Short mmCIF file of C-alpha atoms in Angstrom, two decimals:
data_model
loop_
_atom_site.label_atom_id
_atom_site.label_comp_id
_atom_site.label_asym_id
_atom_site.label_seq_id
_atom_site.Cartn_x
_atom_site.Cartn_y
_atom_site.Cartn_z
CA UNK A 1 2.82 -14.91 -83.26
CA UNK A 2 3.44 -12.57 -80.37
CA UNK A 3 4.09 -14.42 -77.07
CA UNK A 4 1.20 -14.39 -74.55
CA UNK A 5 1.92 -13.53 -70.90
CA UNK A 6 0.35 -15.69 -68.16
CA UNK A 7 -2.19 -12.80 -67.81
CA UNK A 8 -2.98 -12.68 -71.54
CA UNK A 9 -3.46 -16.54 -71.63
CA UNK A 10 -5.71 -16.48 -68.58
CA UNK A 11 -7.96 -13.80 -70.01
CA UNK A 12 -8.35 -16.00 -73.06
CA UNK A 13 -9.19 -18.99 -70.95
CA UNK A 14 -5.97 -20.69 -71.84
CA UNK A 15 -4.61 -22.95 -69.04
CA UNK A 16 -0.80 -22.73 -69.34
CA UNK A 17 1.43 -25.62 -67.98
CA UNK A 18 2.67 -23.24 -65.37
CA UNK A 19 -0.94 -22.33 -64.15
CA UNK A 20 -1.79 -26.07 -64.11
CA UNK A 21 1.30 -26.85 -61.85
CA UNK A 22 0.51 -24.07 -59.49
CA UNK A 23 -3.23 -25.12 -59.16
CA UNK A 24 -2.11 -28.65 -58.42
CA UNK A 25 0.43 -27.68 -55.79
CA UNK A 26 -1.81 -25.07 -54.04
CA UNK A 27 -4.89 -27.34 -54.13
CA UNK A 28 -7.09 -24.89 -56.01
CA UNK A 29 -9.29 -25.30 -59.02
CA UNK A 30 -7.74 -24.49 -62.30
CA UNK A 31 -10.63 -22.31 -63.31
CA UNK A 32 -10.68 -20.39 -59.99
CA UNK A 33 -6.76 -19.75 -60.37
CA UNK A 34 -7.33 -18.70 -64.16
CA UNK A 35 -9.80 -16.00 -63.06
CA UNK A 36 -7.41 -14.85 -60.29
CA UNK A 37 -4.62 -14.43 -62.83
CA UNK A 38 -6.81 -12.88 -65.34
CA UNK A 39 -7.81 -10.36 -62.82
CA UNK A 40 -4.34 -9.60 -61.56
CA UNK A 41 -5.02 -10.87 -58.04
CA UNK A 42 -2.39 -13.67 -58.52
CA UNK A 43 0.80 -13.56 -60.54
CA UNK A 44 2.77 -16.49 -61.88
CA UNK A 45 6.22 -14.80 -62.53
CA UNK A 46 7.69 -17.07 -65.28
CA UNK A 47 10.00 -15.45 -68.06
CA UNK A 48 9.79 -17.43 -71.21
CA UNK A 49 13.78 -17.94 -71.06
CA UNK A 50 13.90 -19.36 -67.60
CA UNK A 51 13.80 -22.96 -68.48
CA UNK A 52 14.97 -24.22 -64.97
CA UNK A 53 11.95 -22.50 -63.32
CA UNK A 54 9.61 -24.25 -60.86
CA UNK A 55 6.61 -21.89 -61.35
CA UNK A 56 4.90 -20.45 -58.23
CA UNK A 57 1.93 -18.38 -57.77
CA UNK A 58 1.77 -15.30 -55.62
CA UNK A 59 -1.42 -13.73 -54.45
CA UNK A 60 -5.07 -14.19 -53.14
CA UNK A 61 -5.77 -17.45 -51.62
CA UNK A 62 -2.33 -18.97 -52.13
CA UNK A 63 0.41 -19.85 -49.71
CA UNK A 64 2.49 -16.93 -48.61
CA UNK A 65 5.82 -16.96 -50.41
CA UNK A 66 9.17 -15.76 -49.44
CA UNK A 67 12.09 -14.08 -51.24
CA UNK A 68 15.83 -14.25 -50.42
CA UNK A 69 17.95 -11.37 -51.45
CA UNK A 70 21.59 -11.89 -52.20
CA UNK A 71 24.46 -10.64 -54.49
CA UNK A 72 27.84 -8.90 -54.34
CA UNK A 73 28.81 -5.46 -53.35
CA UNK A 74 31.98 -3.41 -53.86
CA UNK A 75 33.21 -4.58 -50.36
CA UNK A 76 32.38 -8.28 -50.81
CA UNK A 77 32.93 -9.70 -54.30
CA UNK A 78 32.69 -13.49 -53.97
CA UNK A 79 30.47 -15.13 -56.41
CA UNK A 80 31.06 -18.64 -54.96
CA UNK A 81 29.62 -17.58 -51.53
CA UNK A 82 26.71 -16.01 -53.29
CA UNK A 83 25.97 -19.35 -55.03
CA UNK A 84 26.19 -21.17 -51.69
CA UNK A 85 23.54 -18.87 -50.45
CA UNK A 86 21.55 -19.74 -53.47
CA UNK A 87 21.74 -23.50 -52.58
CA UNK A 88 20.81 -22.65 -49.06
CA UNK A 89 17.73 -20.81 -50.11
CA UNK A 90 16.64 -23.72 -52.19
CA UNK A 91 17.29 -26.25 -49.44
CA UNK A 92 14.93 -24.26 -47.08
CA UNK A 93 12.29 -23.80 -49.65
CA UNK A 94 12.55 -20.13 -50.56
CA UNK A 95 10.25 -19.58 -53.59
CA UNK A 96 12.10 -16.58 -54.92
CA UNK A 97 15.74 -15.22 -55.14
CA UNK A 98 16.65 -11.63 -55.98
CA UNK A 99 20.21 -10.83 -57.39
CA UNK A 100 20.83 -7.38 -55.87
CA UNK A 101 24.50 -7.37 -57.05
CA UNK A 102 25.67 -3.83 -57.50
CA UNK A 103 29.29 -4.06 -58.40
CA UNK A 104 31.03 -4.70 -61.70
CA UNK A 105 29.74 -7.08 -64.45
CA UNK A 106 26.99 -9.23 -62.90
CA UNK A 107 25.92 -10.90 -66.11
CA UNK A 108 27.81 -14.21 -65.55
CA UNK A 109 26.58 -14.80 -62.12
CA UNK A 110 22.88 -14.04 -63.08
CA UNK A 111 23.04 -16.30 -66.06
CA UNK A 112 24.21 -19.16 -63.89
CA UNK A 113 21.44 -18.43 -61.26
CA UNK A 114 18.92 -18.46 -64.11
CA UNK A 115 20.32 -21.64 -65.76
CA UNK A 116 20.29 -23.67 -62.58
CA UNK A 117 17.83 -22.35 -60.00
CA UNK A 118 14.26 -23.40 -60.03
CA UNK A 119 13.36 -20.36 -57.83
CA UNK A 120 11.76 -17.21 -59.46
CA UNK A 121 14.55 -14.92 -60.10
CA UNK A 122 14.25 -11.10 -59.46
CA UNK A 123 16.48 -8.19 -60.01
CA UNK A 124 16.59 -4.39 -59.59
CA UNK A 125 17.98 -3.19 -63.03
CA UNK A 126 18.79 0.42 -61.78
CA UNK A 127 21.43 -1.26 -59.41
CA UNK A 128 23.13 -2.78 -62.32
CA UNK A 129 23.15 0.29 -64.51
CA UNK A 130 26.42 1.87 -63.49
CA UNK A 131 28.43 -1.43 -63.87
CA UNK A 132 26.60 -2.60 -67.05
CA UNK A 133 26.82 0.67 -68.89
CA UNK A 134 30.24 1.78 -67.33
CA UNK A 135 28.78 5.34 -66.99
CA UNK A 136 28.60 7.39 -63.96
CA UNK A 137 24.98 8.01 -62.68
CA UNK A 138 24.65 11.46 -64.02
CA UNK A 139 25.73 10.30 -67.62
CA UNK A 140 23.06 7.73 -67.85
CA UNK A 141 20.15 8.40 -70.15
CA UNK A 142 16.56 7.27 -69.92
CA UNK A 143 17.24 4.88 -72.92
CA UNK A 144 20.23 3.52 -71.03
CA UNK A 145 18.08 2.54 -68.17
CA UNK A 146 15.58 0.82 -70.61
CA UNK A 147 18.52 -0.98 -72.18
CA UNK A 148 19.47 -2.51 -68.76
CA UNK A 149 16.00 -3.76 -68.43
CA UNK A 150 15.88 -5.31 -71.73
CA UNK A 151 19.25 -7.14 -70.98
CA UNK A 152 17.87 -8.53 -67.69
CA UNK A 153 14.60 -9.68 -69.53
CA UNK A 154 16.51 -11.40 -72.14
CA UNK A 155 18.63 -13.16 -69.56
CA UNK A 156 15.50 -14.77 -68.14
CA UNK A 157 14.73 -12.76 -65.20
CA UNK A 158 11.13 -13.47 -63.80
CA UNK A 159 10.28 -10.30 -61.98
CA UNK A 160 12.07 -6.86 -61.73
CA UNK A 161 11.73 -4.13 -59.15
CA UNK A 162 11.05 -0.94 -60.87
CA UNK A 163 10.60 2.33 -58.93
CA UNK A 164 8.24 4.00 -61.42
CA UNK A 165 6.04 5.68 -58.79
CA UNK A 166 8.75 8.16 -57.68
CA UNK A 167 7.59 10.80 -60.12
CA UNK A 168 7.91 14.57 -59.81
CA UNK A 169 4.55 14.81 -58.06
CA UNK A 170 5.74 12.25 -55.33
CA UNK A 171 9.15 14.03 -54.99
CA UNK A 172 7.41 17.31 -54.47
CA UNK A 173 5.46 15.82 -51.50
CA UNK A 174 8.71 14.30 -50.19
CA UNK A 175 10.50 17.51 -50.40
CA UNK A 176 7.67 19.55 -48.84
CA UNK A 177 6.99 17.02 -45.87
CA UNK A 178 10.36 15.77 -45.21
CA UNK A 179 10.93 12.78 -42.93
CA UNK A 180 13.41 11.35 -40.46
CA UNK A 181 15.24 8.70 -42.75
CA UNK A 182 14.61 10.62 -46.14
CA UNK A 183 14.80 7.74 -48.86
CA UNK A 184 16.19 4.44 -47.74
CA UNK A 185 15.52 2.54 -50.85
CA UNK A 186 18.74 2.05 -52.71
CA UNK A 187 17.09 2.16 -56.11
CA UNK A 188 14.84 5.03 -55.04
CA UNK A 189 17.85 7.11 -53.81
CA UNK A 190 19.68 6.53 -57.03
CA UNK A 191 16.64 7.64 -59.14
CA UNK A 192 16.02 10.60 -56.86
CA UNK A 193 19.71 11.57 -57.18
CA UNK A 194 19.44 11.25 -60.98
CA UNK A 195 16.34 13.30 -61.19
CA UNK A 196 17.98 16.13 -59.04
CA UNK A 197 21.14 16.13 -61.10
CA UNK A 198 19.60 15.98 -64.62
CA UNK A 199 16.38 17.83 -63.90
CA UNK A 200 14.53 14.97 -65.70
CA UNK A 201 11.36 13.01 -64.87
CA UNK A 202 11.89 9.63 -63.59
CA UNK A 203 12.73 7.64 -66.83
CA UNK A 204 10.68 4.65 -65.66
CA UNK A 205 7.60 6.85 -65.15
CA UNK A 206 8.27 8.92 -68.22
CA UNK A 207 8.82 5.85 -70.52
CA UNK A 208 6.44 3.58 -68.75
CA UNK A 209 4.81 2.35 -71.98
CA UNK A 210 8.12 1.44 -73.53
CA UNK A 211 9.18 -0.45 -70.34
CA UNK A 212 5.91 -2.38 -70.44
CA UNK A 213 6.52 -3.42 -74.03
CA UNK A 214 9.88 -5.00 -72.91
CA UNK A 215 8.42 -6.78 -69.85
CA UNK A 216 5.43 -8.05 -71.90
CA UNK A 217 7.66 -9.55 -74.70
CA UNK A 218 9.45 -11.99 -72.27
CA UNK A 219 6.52 -12.01 -69.63
CA UNK A 220 8.44 -10.44 -66.94
CA UNK A 221 6.27 -9.46 -63.86
CA UNK A 222 6.83 -5.83 -62.80
CA UNK A 223 7.33 -5.47 -59.08
CA UNK A 224 6.41 -1.81 -58.59
CA UNK A 225 9.07 -0.69 -56.15
CA UNK A 226 8.25 1.46 -53.17
CA UNK A 227 11.17 4.11 -53.43
CA UNK A 228 9.46 6.10 -50.56
CA UNK A 229 9.01 3.25 -48.08
CA UNK A 230 9.53 4.27 -44.42
CA UNK A 231 13.06 3.53 -43.19
CA UNK A 232 12.02 4.06 -39.64
CA UNK A 233 8.83 3.66 -37.50
CA UNK A 234 8.65 7.57 -37.42
CA UNK A 235 8.20 7.77 -41.20
CA UNK A 236 5.47 4.96 -41.52
CA UNK A 237 2.29 5.92 -43.35
CA UNK A 238 3.31 9.43 -44.01
CA UNK A 239 2.39 11.68 -46.87
CA UNK A 240 5.32 10.55 -49.06
CA UNK A 241 4.51 6.78 -48.66
CA UNK A 242 0.84 7.38 -49.44
CA UNK A 243 1.65 9.52 -52.44
CA UNK A 244 3.73 7.02 -54.08
CA UNK A 245 1.23 4.09 -53.23
CA UNK A 246 -1.42 6.17 -54.96
CA UNK A 247 0.88 6.49 -58.15
CA UNK A 248 1.49 2.75 -57.95
CA UNK A 249 -2.24 2.02 -58.02
CA UNK A 250 -2.39 3.95 -61.39
CA UNK A 251 0.67 2.23 -62.76
CA UNK A 252 -0.80 -1.17 -61.77
CA UNK A 253 -3.77 -0.53 -64.02
CA UNK A 254 -1.62 0.66 -66.91
CA UNK A 255 0.30 -2.55 -66.72
CA UNK A 256 -2.69 -4.70 -66.64
CA UNK A 257 -4.09 -3.04 -69.75
CA UNK A 258 -0.91 -4.20 -71.55
CA UNK A 259 -1.19 -7.85 -70.15
CA UNK A 260 1.82 -7.35 -67.85
CA UNK A 261 1.58 -9.14 -64.47
CA UNK A 262 2.07 -6.77 -61.34
CA UNK A 263 3.36 -7.12 -57.77
CA UNK A 264 3.24 -4.00 -55.55
CA UNK A 265 6.01 -3.60 -52.97
CA UNK A 266 5.41 -2.07 -49.51
CA UNK A 267 6.96 -1.13 -46.11
CA UNK A 268 9.51 -1.04 -44.71
CA UNK A 269 9.61 -0.01 -40.95
CA UNK A 270 6.19 0.23 -39.32
CA UNK A 271 4.76 -0.06 -35.78
CA UNK A 272 2.57 -3.10 -35.32
CA UNK A 273 -0.63 -1.12 -34.91
CA UNK A 274 -0.47 0.39 -38.37
CA UNK A 275 0.30 -2.88 -40.35
CA UNK A 276 -3.13 -4.19 -40.81
CA UNK A 277 -4.59 -0.78 -42.07
CA UNK A 278 -1.65 -0.39 -44.55
CA UNK A 279 -2.25 -3.87 -45.95
CA UNK A 280 -5.88 -2.92 -46.59
CA UNK A 281 -4.97 0.47 -47.99
CA UNK A 282 -2.64 -1.23 -50.50
CA UNK A 283 -5.26 -3.68 -51.76
CA UNK A 284 -7.73 -0.87 -52.17
CA UNK A 285 -5.47 1.63 -53.91
CA UNK A 286 -3.78 -0.97 -55.97
CA UNK A 287 -6.97 -2.90 -56.99
CA UNK A 288 -6.04 -6.19 -55.26
CA UNK A 289 -2.63 -6.80 -56.79
CA UNK A 290 -0.51 -9.07 -54.82
CA UNK A 291 1.53 -7.30 -52.17
CA UNK A 292 5.13 -7.78 -51.65
CA UNK A 293 6.59 -6.45 -48.22
CA UNK A 294 10.07 -6.00 -46.73
CA UNK A 295 9.36 -6.83 -43.16
CA UNK A 296 7.80 -4.66 -41.92
CA UNK A 297 10.34 -4.14 -39.08
CA UNK A 298 8.18 -3.32 -36.04
CA UNK A 299 10.89 -1.56 -34.06
CA UNK A 300 14.15 0.31 -34.75
CA UNK A 301 16.22 -0.65 -31.63
CA UNK A 302 17.47 -4.01 -32.67
CA UNK A 303 20.27 -4.06 -35.14
CA UNK A 304 21.64 -7.45 -35.27
CA UNK A 305 18.24 -9.04 -34.64
CA UNK A 306 16.30 -7.55 -37.38
CA UNK A 307 15.31 -10.98 -38.66
CA UNK A 308 13.13 -11.13 -35.47
CA UNK A 309 11.65 -7.52 -35.84
CA UNK A 310 10.89 -8.41 -39.52
CA UNK A 311 9.39 -11.81 -38.75
CA UNK A 312 6.97 -10.08 -36.26
CA UNK A 313 5.86 -7.61 -38.84
CA UNK A 314 5.75 -10.00 -41.68
CA UNK A 315 3.49 -12.41 -39.83
CA UNK A 316 0.97 -9.49 -39.08
CA UNK A 317 1.24 -8.21 -42.68
CA UNK A 318 0.66 -11.63 -44.36
CA UNK A 319 -2.12 -12.45 -41.87
CA UNK A 320 -3.78 -9.20 -43.06
CA UNK A 321 -3.39 -9.64 -46.76
CA UNK A 322 0.43 -9.34 -47.78
CA UNK A 323 1.23 -12.29 -50.19
CA UNK A 324 4.99 -12.23 -50.53
CA UNK A 325 7.49 -11.63 -47.75
CA UNK A 326 11.15 -10.38 -48.41
CA UNK A 327 13.30 -11.98 -45.90
CA UNK A 328 15.51 -9.80 -43.62
CA UNK A 329 18.71 -11.19 -42.06
CA UNK A 330 20.42 -10.25 -38.78
CA UNK A 331 22.97 -8.34 -40.82
CA UNK A 332 20.38 -5.88 -42.03
CA UNK A 333 21.77 -2.44 -41.90
CA UNK A 334 25.05 -3.55 -40.82
CA UNK A 335 26.80 -5.64 -43.47
CA UNK A 336 26.51 -7.97 -46.44
CA UNK A 337 25.03 -11.22 -44.95
CA UNK A 338 27.11 -14.47 -44.54
CA UNK A 339 25.75 -17.84 -44.87
CA UNK A 340 24.66 -18.09 -41.30
CA UNK A 341 22.84 -14.73 -41.60
CA UNK A 342 20.96 -15.96 -44.68
CA UNK A 343 19.96 -19.17 -43.04
CA UNK A 344 18.64 -17.28 -40.00
CA UNK A 345 16.78 -14.86 -42.22
CA UNK A 346 15.10 -17.63 -44.38
CA UNK A 347 13.92 -19.52 -41.24
CA UNK A 348 12.49 -16.54 -39.65
CA UNK A 349 10.56 -15.58 -42.75
CA UNK A 350 9.37 -19.08 -43.27
CA UNK A 351 7.96 -19.09 -39.80
CA UNK A 352 6.20 -15.86 -40.45
CA UNK A 353 4.73 -16.94 -43.64
CA UNK A 354 3.55 -20.28 -42.33
CA UNK A 355 1.98 -18.78 -39.12
CA UNK A 356 0.12 -16.25 -41.38
CA UNK A 357 -1.19 -18.95 -43.66
CA UNK A 358 -2.68 -20.73 -40.65
CA UNK A 359 -4.40 -17.54 -39.65
CA UNK A 360 -5.71 -16.90 -43.20
CA UNK A 361 -7.01 -20.37 -43.29
CA UNK A 362 -4.92 -21.36 -46.28
CA UNK A 363 -6.13 -24.95 -47.30
CA UNK A 364 -3.92 -27.63 -45.62
CA UNK A 365 -1.81 -24.98 -43.77
CA UNK A 366 -2.37 -26.78 -40.51
CA UNK A 367 -1.41 -30.17 -41.72
CA UNK A 368 2.29 -29.82 -41.13
CA UNK A 369 1.57 -28.63 -37.51
CA UNK A 370 -0.63 -31.70 -36.87
CA UNK A 371 1.97 -34.06 -38.20
CA UNK A 372 4.76 -32.77 -36.03
CA UNK A 373 2.63 -32.71 -33.03
CA UNK A 374 1.54 -36.33 -33.45
CA UNK A 375 5.32 -37.07 -33.59
CA UNK A 376 5.87 -34.99 -30.35
CA UNK A 377 3.00 -36.65 -28.57
CA UNK A 378 4.57 -40.12 -29.37
CA UNK A 379 7.94 -38.69 -28.34
CA UNK A 380 9.26 -39.89 -31.62
CA UNK A 381 12.28 -37.69 -31.94
CA UNK A 382 13.48 -39.03 -35.37
CA UNK A 383 10.19 -38.15 -37.03
CA UNK A 384 10.05 -34.79 -35.28
CA UNK A 385 13.35 -33.93 -36.74
CA UNK A 386 12.32 -35.01 -40.18
CA UNK A 387 9.28 -32.84 -39.99
CA UNK A 388 10.92 -29.75 -38.37
CA UNK A 389 11.50 -26.83 -40.54
CA UNK A 390 15.23 -27.02 -39.51
CA UNK A 391 15.63 -30.59 -38.47
CA UNK A 392 19.30 -30.27 -38.28
CA UNK A 393 19.21 -27.62 -35.57
CA UNK A 394 16.60 -29.34 -33.60
CA UNK A 395 18.67 -32.57 -33.54
CA UNK A 396 21.78 -30.71 -32.56
CA UNK A 397 19.99 -29.08 -29.67
CA UNK A 398 18.33 -32.43 -28.44
CA UNK A 399 21.74 -34.31 -28.63
CA UNK A 400 23.74 -31.59 -27.11
CA UNK A 401 22.63 -32.60 -23.57
CA UNK A 402 21.35 -36.22 -23.91
CA UNK A 403 18.61 -37.15 -21.51
CA UNK A 404 18.84 -40.03 -19.15
CA UNK A 405 15.48 -41.26 -20.35
CA UNK A 406 15.39 -41.33 -24.17
CA UNK A 407 11.52 -40.80 -24.13
CA UNK A 408 12.04 -37.24 -22.88
CA UNK A 409 14.60 -34.42 -23.19
CA UNK A 410 16.97 -32.84 -20.71
CA UNK A 411 14.50 -30.04 -19.94
CA UNK A 412 12.07 -32.10 -17.89
CA UNK A 413 13.62 -35.66 -17.84
CA UNK A 414 11.20 -38.10 -16.20
CA UNK A 415 8.95 -35.04 -15.18
CA UNK A 416 8.15 -34.56 -18.98
CA UNK A 417 4.39 -33.85 -19.22
CA UNK A 418 4.06 -35.81 -22.41
CA UNK A 419 5.66 -38.84 -20.87
CA UNK A 420 3.63 -38.74 -17.73
CA UNK A 421 0.36 -38.56 -19.85
CA UNK A 422 1.32 -41.28 -22.24
CA UNK A 423 2.18 -43.65 -19.32
CA UNK A 424 -0.96 -42.87 -17.30
CA UNK A 425 -3.24 -43.18 -20.22
CA UNK A 426 -1.49 -46.56 -21.20
CA UNK A 427 -2.25 -47.87 -17.69
CA UNK A 428 1.41 -47.68 -16.48
CA UNK A 429 2.74 -46.21 -13.28
CA UNK A 430 4.64 -42.90 -13.29
CA UNK A 431 7.99 -43.49 -11.31
CA UNK A 432 10.22 -40.42 -10.88
CA UNK A 433 12.68 -41.56 -8.42
CA UNK A 434 16.05 -42.73 -9.88
CA UNK A 435 16.49 -46.54 -10.15
CA UNK A 436 18.58 -48.20 -7.41
CA UNK A 437 21.94 -49.14 -8.65
#
């Protein structure tokens, strides 16, 4: 019997174990979640071969999830460090990890990742094509590209970025309109180059039905990549971006017809005042499919601080309908991120996602804030550190300059407003002068 995808099962009214777990953790009724998965508004990426997976739902009414990118490059080949990044991502609660390795044979690392990590695992197969096939880009055929997709699916990858919307029509608009940063998507640039060198249509667009058959067989969620995402705020919401988004809407419906779950990827770099409209536009053109955004980075002037420019944009995007945030680290545009960069990127994205969930009214989103504020009111530092997103950093800061009075911190000392109010409301005097020795 052919395996059913999560979407197939939902359409037949079957509650899978993955759906049941997601419903329980998100505090949503199973029947409500069933209908959202059946309609494509929620995805549960869960390759049948990813046995270590902790299932997560992404989409309407659920907590905003975050993804961590990692993987080796030709200049930095140390899989031991990449696995440390994996453990760091898991420690801080990242729900997804994408292996973007683009050098050599990546199979062993990816296999270990899938065998041991409970996070949703994603890849971009076109990155791996040259190393996997040992062919130069121009020599790769359409069937070769599909062969790499099948290899990743068989290994247990839960979702794949496929730049299928960069077809000849979208390329024609891009060539006619031009833009400041051209194509900044790595996968998009490779496919554009392949199309130009061979004269052929995008293989993932031309052979989309065959691609969907592979993804359906293993229940791989397709993440429709935005090859024409803006790489500077000057390029945001231009004709190229919108042309591709329109194609992605059509490809979304075709995937749903085959029972394949869909994420749609979005910008990129974008000024703050454009973000809300872009989120609504994606939901409209792509029929309510979950939206997965890289940032958006709200200004281009801050290399070395793009985890901040991204967190600003990500919070606005998620508050206005984005469902999935791809982290950005301080190393973005500059180098392969190290462990410190990865941590900074994760924390920034987690803050953005949580802030957006509060804004969207996600059930119980405010509970964590209430609990830590209660601990702060009591000046219970230990509980505050336990409840903090990064308790280790909070403790290090607090203990670096020990206060004279342990019921305050070194910022205000005995003039701490919380301490003052606690004492007065308890009927005690507020004494500010130092005690006589």
